[in-house]
mmCIF file of N, CA and C in Angstrom:
data_model
loop_
_atom_site.group_PDB
_atom_site.id
_atom_site.type_symbol
_atom_site.label_atom_id
_atom_site.label_comp_id
_atom_site.label_asym_id
_atom_site.label_seq_id
_atom_site.Cartn_x
_atom_site.Cartn_y
_atom_site.Cartn_z
ATOM 1 N N MET A 275 21.173 4.873 -45.271
ATOM 2 C CA MET A 275 21.405 4.942 -47.191
ATOM 3 C C MET A 275 21.185 3.205 -46.803
ATOM 4 N N GLU A 276 20.405 1.986 -47.240
ATOM 5 C CA GLU A 276 19.854 0.727 -47.791
ATOM 6 C C GLU A 276 20.187 -0.167 -47.755
ATOM 7 N N ILE A 277 21.351 0.583 -48.740
ATOM 8 C CA ILE A 277 22.448 -1.252 -49.218
ATOM 9 C C ILE A 277 23.561 -0.699 -48.189
ATOM 10 N N LEU A 278 23.770 0.065 -47.070
ATOM 11 C CA LEU A 278 25.135 0.198 -46.769
ATOM 12 C C LEU A 278 24.785 -1.806 -45.171
ATOM 13 N N LYS A 279 23.121 -1.134 -44.877
ATOM 14 C CA LYS A 279 22.474 -1.946 -44.500
ATOM 15 C C LYS A 279 22.373 -3.761 -44.365
ATOM 16 N N LEU A 280 23.089 -3.464 -46.383
ATOM 17 C CA LEU A 280 22.744 -4.906 -46.978
ATOM 18 C C LEU A 280 24.223 -5.428 -46.935
ATOM 19 N N ASN A 281 25.315 -4.108 -47.674
ATOM 20 C CA ASN A 281 26.706 -4.291 -47.963
ATOM 21 C C ASN A 281 27.445 -3.200 -47.066
ATOM 22 N N PRO A 282 27.743 -3.983 -45.577
ATOM 23 C CA PRO A 282 28.473 -2.196 -44.919
ATOM 24 C C PRO A 282 30.127 -2.207 -45.816
ATOM 25 N N SER A 283 30.680 -2.709 -46.926
ATOM 26 C CA SER A 283 31.493 -2.366 -46.992
ATOM 27 C C SER A 283 30.949 -1.646 -48.277
ATOM 28 N N TYR A 284 30.190 -1.322 -48.550
ATOM 29 C CA TYR A 284 30.042 -0.610 -50.108
ATOM 30 C C TYR A 284 30.668 1.133 -49.764
ATOM 31 N N LYS A 285 30.915 0.604 -51.057
ATOM 32 C CA LYS A 285 31.287 2.484 -51.014
ATOM 33 C C LYS A 285 30.616 3.471 -51.767
ATOM 34 N N PRO A 286 29.567 4.252 -51.276
ATOM 35 C CA PRO A 286 28.565 4.720 -53.046
ATOM 36 C C PRO A 286 30.230 5.763 -53.494
ATOM 37 N N PRO A 287 29.625 5.680 -55.039
ATOM 38 C CA PRO A 287 30.181 6.767 -55.822
ATOM 39 C C PRO A 287 30.606 8.249 -55.442
ATOM 40 N N ALA A 288 31.950 9.001 -55.904
ATOM 41 C CA ALA A 288 31.877 10.134 -55.770
ATOM 42 C C ALA A 288 30.692 10.880 -56.197
ATOM 43 N N GLY A 289 30.470 11.882 -55.217
ATOM 44 C CA GLY A 289 29.549 12.753 -55.691
ATOM 45 C C GLY A 289 27.593 12.663 -55.848
ATOM 46 N N TYR A 290 27.989 10.803 -55.184
ATOM 47 C CA TYR A 290 26.527 10.517 -54.866
ATOM 48 C C TYR A 290 25.617 11.599 -53.972
ATOM 49 N N LYS A 291 24.155 11.507 -54.439
ATOM 50 C CA LYS A 291 22.576 12.009 -53.626
ATOM 51 C C LYS A 291 22.046 10.702 -53.987
ATOM 52 N N PRO A 292 22.063 10.357 -52.260
ATOM 53 C CA PRO A 292 20.344 9.021 -52.459
ATOM 54 C C PRO A 292 19.425 9.961 -52.785
ATOM 55 N N VAL A 293 18.638 9.527 -53.264
ATOM 56 C CA VAL A 293 17.031 10.363 -53.287
ATOM 57 C C VAL A 293 16.691 10.229 -52.277
ATOM 58 N N PRO A 294 15.589 11.717 -51.904
ATOM 59 C CA PRO A 294 15.144 11.486 -50.911
ATOM 60 C C PRO A 294 13.736 11.239 -51.315
ATOM 61 N N LYS A 295 13.663 10.281 -49.513
ATOM 62 C CA LYS A 295 12.279 9.571 -49.412
ATOM 63 C C LYS A 295 11.008 10.687 -49.200
ATOM 64 N N GLU A 296 10.114 9.853 -49.789
ATOM 65 C CA GLU A 296 8.895 11.582 -49.722
ATOM 66 C C GLU A 296 7.531 10.733 -49.935
ATOM 67 N N ALA A 297 6.604 11.975 -49.680
ATOM 68 C CA ALA A 297 5.352 11.094 -49.563
ATOM 69 C C ALA A 297 4.159 12.807 -49.371
ATOM 70 N N LYS A 298 3.010 12.802 -50.142
ATOM 71 C CA LYS A 298 2.199 13.561 -50.832
ATOM 72 C C LYS A 298 1.124 13.562 -49.866
ATOM 73 N N ILE A 299 0.852 14.268 -48.838
ATOM 74 C CA ILE A 299 -0.674 13.720 -48.312
ATOM 75 C C ILE A 299 -1.482 15.720 -48.661
ATOM 76 N N PRO A 300 -2.764 14.562 -49.088
ATOM 77 C CA PRO A 300 -3.888 16.021 -49.104
ATOM 78 C C PRO A 300 -4.749 16.377 -47.901
ATOM 79 N N VAL A 301 -4.678 17.994 -47.845
ATOM 80 C CA VAL A 301 -5.194 18.715 -46.931
ATOM 81 C C VAL A 301 -7.181 19.161 -47.976
ATOM 82 N N PRO A 302 -7.747 18.457 -46.147
ATOM 83 C CA PRO A 302 -8.816 18.408 -46.959
ATOM 84 C C PRO A 302 -9.518 19.073 -46.984
ATOM 85 N N VAL A 303 -10.073 20.469 -48.057
ATOM 86 C CA VAL A 303 -10.402 21.740 -48.334
ATOM 87 C C VAL A 303 -12.004 21.512 -49.032
ATOM 88 N N GLU A 304 -12.487 22.239 -48.352
ATOM 89 C CA GLU A 304 -14.168 22.471 -48.950
ATOM 90 C C GLU A 304 -14.962 23.229 -49.684
ATOM 91 N N VAL A 305 -13.953 24.387 -50.157
ATOM 92 C CA VAL A 305 -14.330 25.763 -50.286
ATOM 93 C C VAL A 305 -13.147 26.016 -51.956
ATOM 94 N N THR A 306 -13.476 25.335 -53.103
ATOM 95 C CA THR A 306 -12.703 26.838 -53.535
ATOM 96 C C THR A 306 -12.968 27.944 -54.963
ATOM 97 N N SER A 307 -11.803 27.920 -54.676
ATOM 98 C CA SER A 307 -11.468 29.946 -55.124
ATOM 99 C C SER A 307 -12.374 30.439 -56.250
ATOM 100 N N GLY A 308 -13.055 29.274 -56.816
ATOM 101 C CA GLY A 308 -12.991 28.938 -58.522
ATOM 102 C C GLY A 308 -12.444 30.060 -59.391
ATOM 103 N N GLU A 309 -11.424 29.848 -59.395
ATOM 104 C CA GLU A 309 -10.009 30.833 -60.070
ATOM 105 C C GLU A 309 -9.594 30.017 -61.239
ATOM 106 N N THR A 310 -9.585 30.546 -61.702
ATOM 107 C CA THR A 310 -8.919 29.355 -63.385
ATOM 108 C C THR A 310 -8.155 29.503 -63.504
ATOM 109 N N ASP A 311 -6.770 30.134 -63.038
ATOM 110 C CA ASP A 311 -5.325 29.799 -62.887
ATOM 111 C C ASP A 311 -4.338 28.639 -62.941
ATOM 112 N N SER A 312 -4.145 28.456 -63.346
ATOM 113 C CA SER A 312 -2.833 26.853 -63.358
ATOM 114 C C SER A 312 -2.579 26.564 -62.459
ATOM 115 N N GLY A 313 -3.240 25.407 -61.899
ATOM 116 C CA GLY A 313 -3.140 24.578 -60.165
ATOM 117 C C GLY A 313 -4.728 25.470 -59.685
ATOM 118 N N ALA A 314 -5.592 25.617 -60.134
ATOM 119 C CA ALA A 314 -6.810 26.056 -59.648
ATOM 120 C C ALA A 314 -7.466 24.745 -58.814
ATOM 121 N N TYR A 315 -7.332 23.585 -59.675
ATOM 122 C CA TYR A 315 -8.287 22.445 -59.642
ATOM 123 C C TYR A 315 -7.090 21.121 -59.090
ATOM 124 N N GLU A 316 -5.896 21.481 -58.865
ATOM 125 C CA GLU A 316 -4.926 20.500 -58.259
ATOM 126 C C GLU A 316 -5.576 20.576 -56.460
ATOM 127 N N GLU A 317 -5.990 19.025 -56.461
ATOM 128 C CA GLU A 317 -5.448 19.078 -54.940
ATOM 129 C C GLU A 317 -4.977 19.867 -54.008
ATOM 130 N N MET A 318 -5.025 20.145 -53.309
ATOM 131 C CA MET A 318 -4.419 20.682 -52.059
ATOM 132 C C MET A 318 -2.905 19.925 -51.616
ATOM 133 N N HIS A 319 -2.530 20.301 -50.801
ATOM 134 C CA HIS A 319 -1.704 18.827 -50.229
ATOM 135 C C HIS A 319 -0.790 19.394 -49.668
ATOM 136 N N VAL A 320 0.210 18.848 -48.638
ATOM 137 C CA VAL A 320 1.638 18.971 -48.408
ATOM 138 C C VAL A 320 2.250 17.415 -49.034
ATOM 139 N N GLN A 321 4.061 17.958 -49.384
ATOM 140 C CA GLN A 321 4.857 17.363 -49.675
ATOM 141 C C GLN A 321 5.786 17.624 -48.592
ATOM 142 N N VAL A 322 6.306 15.744 -48.641
ATOM 143 C CA VAL A 322 6.598 15.584 -47.029
ATOM 144 C C VAL A 322 7.637 15.205 -47.724
ATOM 145 N N SER A 323 9.608 15.752 -47.679
ATOM 146 C CA SER A 323 10.763 14.695 -48.234
ATOM 147 C C SER A 323 11.563 14.768 -46.633
ATOM 148 N N ALA A 324 12.922 13.222 -46.720
ATOM 149 C CA ALA A 324 13.707 13.025 -46.054
ATOM 150 C C ALA A 324 14.466 11.993 -46.531
ATOM 151 N N GLU A 325 15.775 12.049 -45.159
ATOM 152 C CA GLU A 325 16.365 10.858 -45.471
ATOM 153 C C GLU A 325 15.907 9.330 -45.654
ATOM 154 N N THR A 326 15.167 9.150 -44.835
ATOM 155 C CA THR A 326 14.668 8.232 -44.138
ATOM 156 C C THR A 326 13.085 7.938 -44.180
ATOM 157 N N TYR A 327 12.829 6.757 -44.415
ATOM 158 C CA TYR A 327 11.819 6.517 -44.875
ATOM 159 C C TYR A 327 10.810 6.630 -43.054
ATOM 160 N N GLU A 328 11.410 6.354 -42.045
ATOM 161 C CA GLU A 328 11.034 6.819 -40.840
ATOM 162 C C GLU A 328 11.258 7.797 -40.540
ATOM 163 N N LYS A 329 11.654 9.310 -40.647
ATOM 164 C CA LYS A 329 11.779 10.603 -40.846
ATOM 165 C C LYS A 329 9.848 10.861 -41.563
ATOM 166 N N VAL A 330 9.997 10.347 -42.737
ATOM 167 C CA VAL A 330 8.952 10.988 -43.429
ATOM 168 C C VAL A 330 7.821 10.653 -42.810
ATOM 169 N N ASP A 331 7.270 9.561 -42.124
ATOM 170 C CA ASP A 331 6.239 8.578 -41.395
ATOM 171 C C ASP A 331 6.303 9.351 -40.522
ATOM 172 N N ALA A 332 6.983 9.969 -39.513
ATOM 173 C CA ALA A 332 6.742 10.575 -38.664
ATOM 174 C C ALA A 332 6.406 11.995 -38.725
ATOM 175 N N ALA A 333 7.122 12.530 -40.239
ATOM 176 C CA ALA A 333 6.294 13.633 -40.089
ATOM 177 C C ALA A 333 5.080 13.439 -40.975
ATOM 178 N N VAL A 334 4.607 12.594 -41.481
ATOM 179 C CA VAL A 334 2.545 12.051 -42.268
ATOM 180 C C VAL A 334 2.073 12.094 -40.822
ATOM 181 N N ALA A 335 2.598 10.740 -40.079
ATOM 182 C CA ALA A 335 1.805 10.856 -38.836
ATOM 183 C C ALA A 335 0.993 12.623 -38.224
ATOM 184 N N LEU A 336 2.587 12.967 -38.731
ATOM 185 C CA LEU A 336 2.341 14.857 -37.449
ATOM 186 C C LEU A 336 0.781 15.648 -38.147
ATOM 187 N N ILE A 337 1.122 15.637 -39.314
ATOM 188 C CA ILE A 337 0.927 16.458 -40.608
ATOM 189 C C ILE A 337 -0.494 15.797 -40.320
ATOM 190 N N GLU A 338 -0.826 14.453 -40.213
ATOM 191 C CA GLU A 338 -2.515 14.030 -40.158
ATOM 192 C C GLU A 338 -3.116 14.395 -39.231
ATOM 193 N N LEU A 339 -2.030 14.600 -38.228
ATOM 194 C CA LEU A 339 -3.558 15.381 -36.972
ATOM 195 C C LEU A 339 -3.454 16.631 -37.277
ATOM 196 N N LEU A 340 -2.353 17.184 -38.085
ATOM 197 C CA LEU A 340 -2.860 18.815 -37.812
ATOM 198 C C LEU A 340 -3.836 18.775 -38.934
ATOM 199 N N VAL A 341 -3.894 18.017 -39.734
ATOM 200 C CA VAL A 341 -5.156 18.677 -41.606
ATOM 201 C C VAL A 341 -6.535 17.714 -41.108
ATOM 202 N N THR A 342 -6.568 17.147 -39.695
ATOM 203 C CA THR A 342 -7.923 16.022 -39.559
ATOM 204 C C THR A 342 -8.503 17.367 -39.470
ATOM 205 N N PRO A 343 -9.725 17.158 -39.472
ATOM 206 C CA PRO A 343 -10.401 18.646 -39.053
ATOM 207 C C PRO A 343 -11.242 17.533 -36.960
ATOM 208 N N ALA A 344 -11.178 17.968 -36.002
ATOM 209 C CA ALA A 344 -11.495 18.098 -34.643
ATOM 210 C C ALA A 344 -12.883 17.026 -35.269
ATOM 211 N N SER A 345 -13.682 17.793 -35.925
ATOM 212 C CA SER A 345 -15.506 16.912 -36.434
ATOM 213 C C SER A 345 -14.759 15.634 -37.063
ATOM 214 N N MET A 346 -13.645 15.343 -37.943
ATOM 215 C CA MET A 346 -13.464 14.118 -38.353
ATOM 216 C C MET A 346 -12.669 12.954 -37.644
ATOM 217 N N THR A 347 -12.546 13.560 -36.427
ATOM 218 C CA THR A 347 -11.412 12.669 -36.098
ATOM 219 C C THR A 347 -11.866 11.866 -35.666
ATOM 220 N N PRO A 348 -11.623 10.203 -35.436
ATOM 221 C CA PRO A 348 -12.245 8.845 -34.652
ATOM 222 C C PRO A 348 -12.297 9.663 -32.918
ATOM 223 N N ALA A 349 -11.114 9.519 -32.539
ATOM 224 C CA ALA A 349 -10.481 9.142 -31.274
ATOM 225 C C ALA A 349 -10.282 11.069 -30.717
ATOM 226 N N PRO A 350 -11.072 11.220 -28.789
ATOM 227 C CA PRO A 350 -11.522 12.318 -29.066
ATOM 228 C C PRO A 350 -10.151 13.378 -28.484
ATOM 229 N N GLN A 351 -10.301 14.496 -28.723
ATOM 230 C CA GLN A 351 -9.120 15.860 -27.917
ATOM 231 C C GLN A 351 -8.105 15.552 -27.056
ATOM 232 N N PRO A 352 -8.073 15.266 -26.207
ATOM 233 C CA PRO A 352 -7.751 14.818 -25.539
ATOM 234 C C PRO A 352 -6.480 13.778 -25.974
ATOM 235 N N GLN A 353 -6.799 12.695 -26.805
ATOM 236 C CA GLN A 353 -6.217 11.589 -27.397
ATOM 237 C C GLN A 353 -5.556 12.257 -28.286
ATOM 238 N N LYS A 354 -5.627 13.301 -29.154
ATOM 239 C CA LYS A 354 -4.671 13.665 -30.091
ATOM 240 C C LYS A 354 -3.288 14.875 -29.366
ATOM 241 N N ARG A 355 -4.550 15.325 -28.063
ATOM 242 C CA ARG A 355 -2.999 15.666 -27.496
ATOM 243 C C ARG A 355 -1.641 15.064 -26.629
ATOM 244 N N GLN A 356 -2.214 13.860 -26.414
ATOM 245 C CA GLN A 356 -1.565 13.214 -25.391
ATOM 246 C C GLN A 356 -0.109 12.838 -27.007
ATOM 247 N N VAL A 357 0.068 12.601 -28.153
ATOM 248 C CA VAL A 357 -0.323 11.987 -29.188
ATOM 249 C C VAL A 357 1.031 13.182 -29.889
ATOM 250 N N MET A 358 0.454 14.220 -30.206
ATOM 251 C CA MET A 358 1.642 15.363 -30.125
ATOM 252 C C MET A 358 2.601 15.794 -28.827
ATOM 253 N N GLU A 359 1.520 15.668 -27.872
ATOM 254 C CA GLU A 359 3.133 15.703 -26.742
ATOM 255 C C GLU A 359 4.511 14.819 -26.748
ATOM 256 N N LYS A 360 3.703 13.736 -26.976
ATOM 257 C CA LYS A 360 4.804 12.125 -26.933
ATOM 258 C C LYS A 360 5.622 12.809 -28.755
ATOM 259 N N LEU A 361 4.477 13.509 -29.590
ATOM 260 C CA LEU A 361 5.823 13.267 -30.791
ATOM 261 C C LEU A 361 6.539 14.471 -30.350
ATOM 262 N N PHE A 362 6.359 15.415 -29.669
ATOM 263 C CA PHE A 362 7.133 16.015 -29.252
ATOM 264 C C PHE A 362 7.629 17.190 -27.623
ATOM 265 N N PRO A 363 8.580 15.459 -27.117
ATOM 266 C CA PRO A 363 8.022 16.075 -25.889
ATOM 267 C C PRO A 363 8.955 17.634 -25.185
ATOM 268 N N LEU A 364 8.429 18.343 -23.680
ATOM 269 C CA LEU A 364 8.044 19.146 -24.073
ATOM 270 C C LEU A 364 9.868 19.655 -23.591
ATOM 271 N N LYS A 365 10.430 18.470 -23.200
ATOM 272 C CA LYS A 365 12.342 19.391 -22.639
ATOM 273 C C LYS A 365 13.461 19.227 -22.845
ATOM 274 N N GLN A 366 12.555 19.130 -24.531
ATOM 275 C CA GLN A 366 13.593 19.239 -25.638
ATOM 276 C C GLN A 366 13.888 20.704 -25.649
ATOM 277 N N HIS A 367 15.113 21.324 -25.462
ATOM 278 C CA HIS A 367 15.563 22.288 -25.370
ATOM 279 C C HIS A 367 16.254 23.740 -26.694
ATOM 280 N N LEU A 368 15.545 24.882 -26.826
ATOM 281 C CA LEU A 368 15.873 24.889 -27.904
ATOM 282 C C LEU A 368 17.763 25.066 -27.774
ATOM 283 N N ALA A 369 18.056 25.732 -29.038
ATOM 284 C CA ALA A 369 19.644 25.998 -28.398
ATOM 285 C C ALA A 369 20.075 27.736 -29.360
#
């Protein structure tokens, strides 16, 4: 909680739930389905929410790498792979 950084002695009220930090990442889509259903004309997106802005920023960076087509990426593909390896090291073990 950000308030604890400002005032370490702060005690939140009983039952307090912090507001999640959120971000909305648009997904590039070239073809529309032509459906007339509700939401058919809404922009496709990925909704990210987390406890801290740092976690949201990390997730946004990863999702933007995944949803950006290779032809639109200004960096070559090997650099994209290096960023992915840096975000998710292979040394992590699954429990």
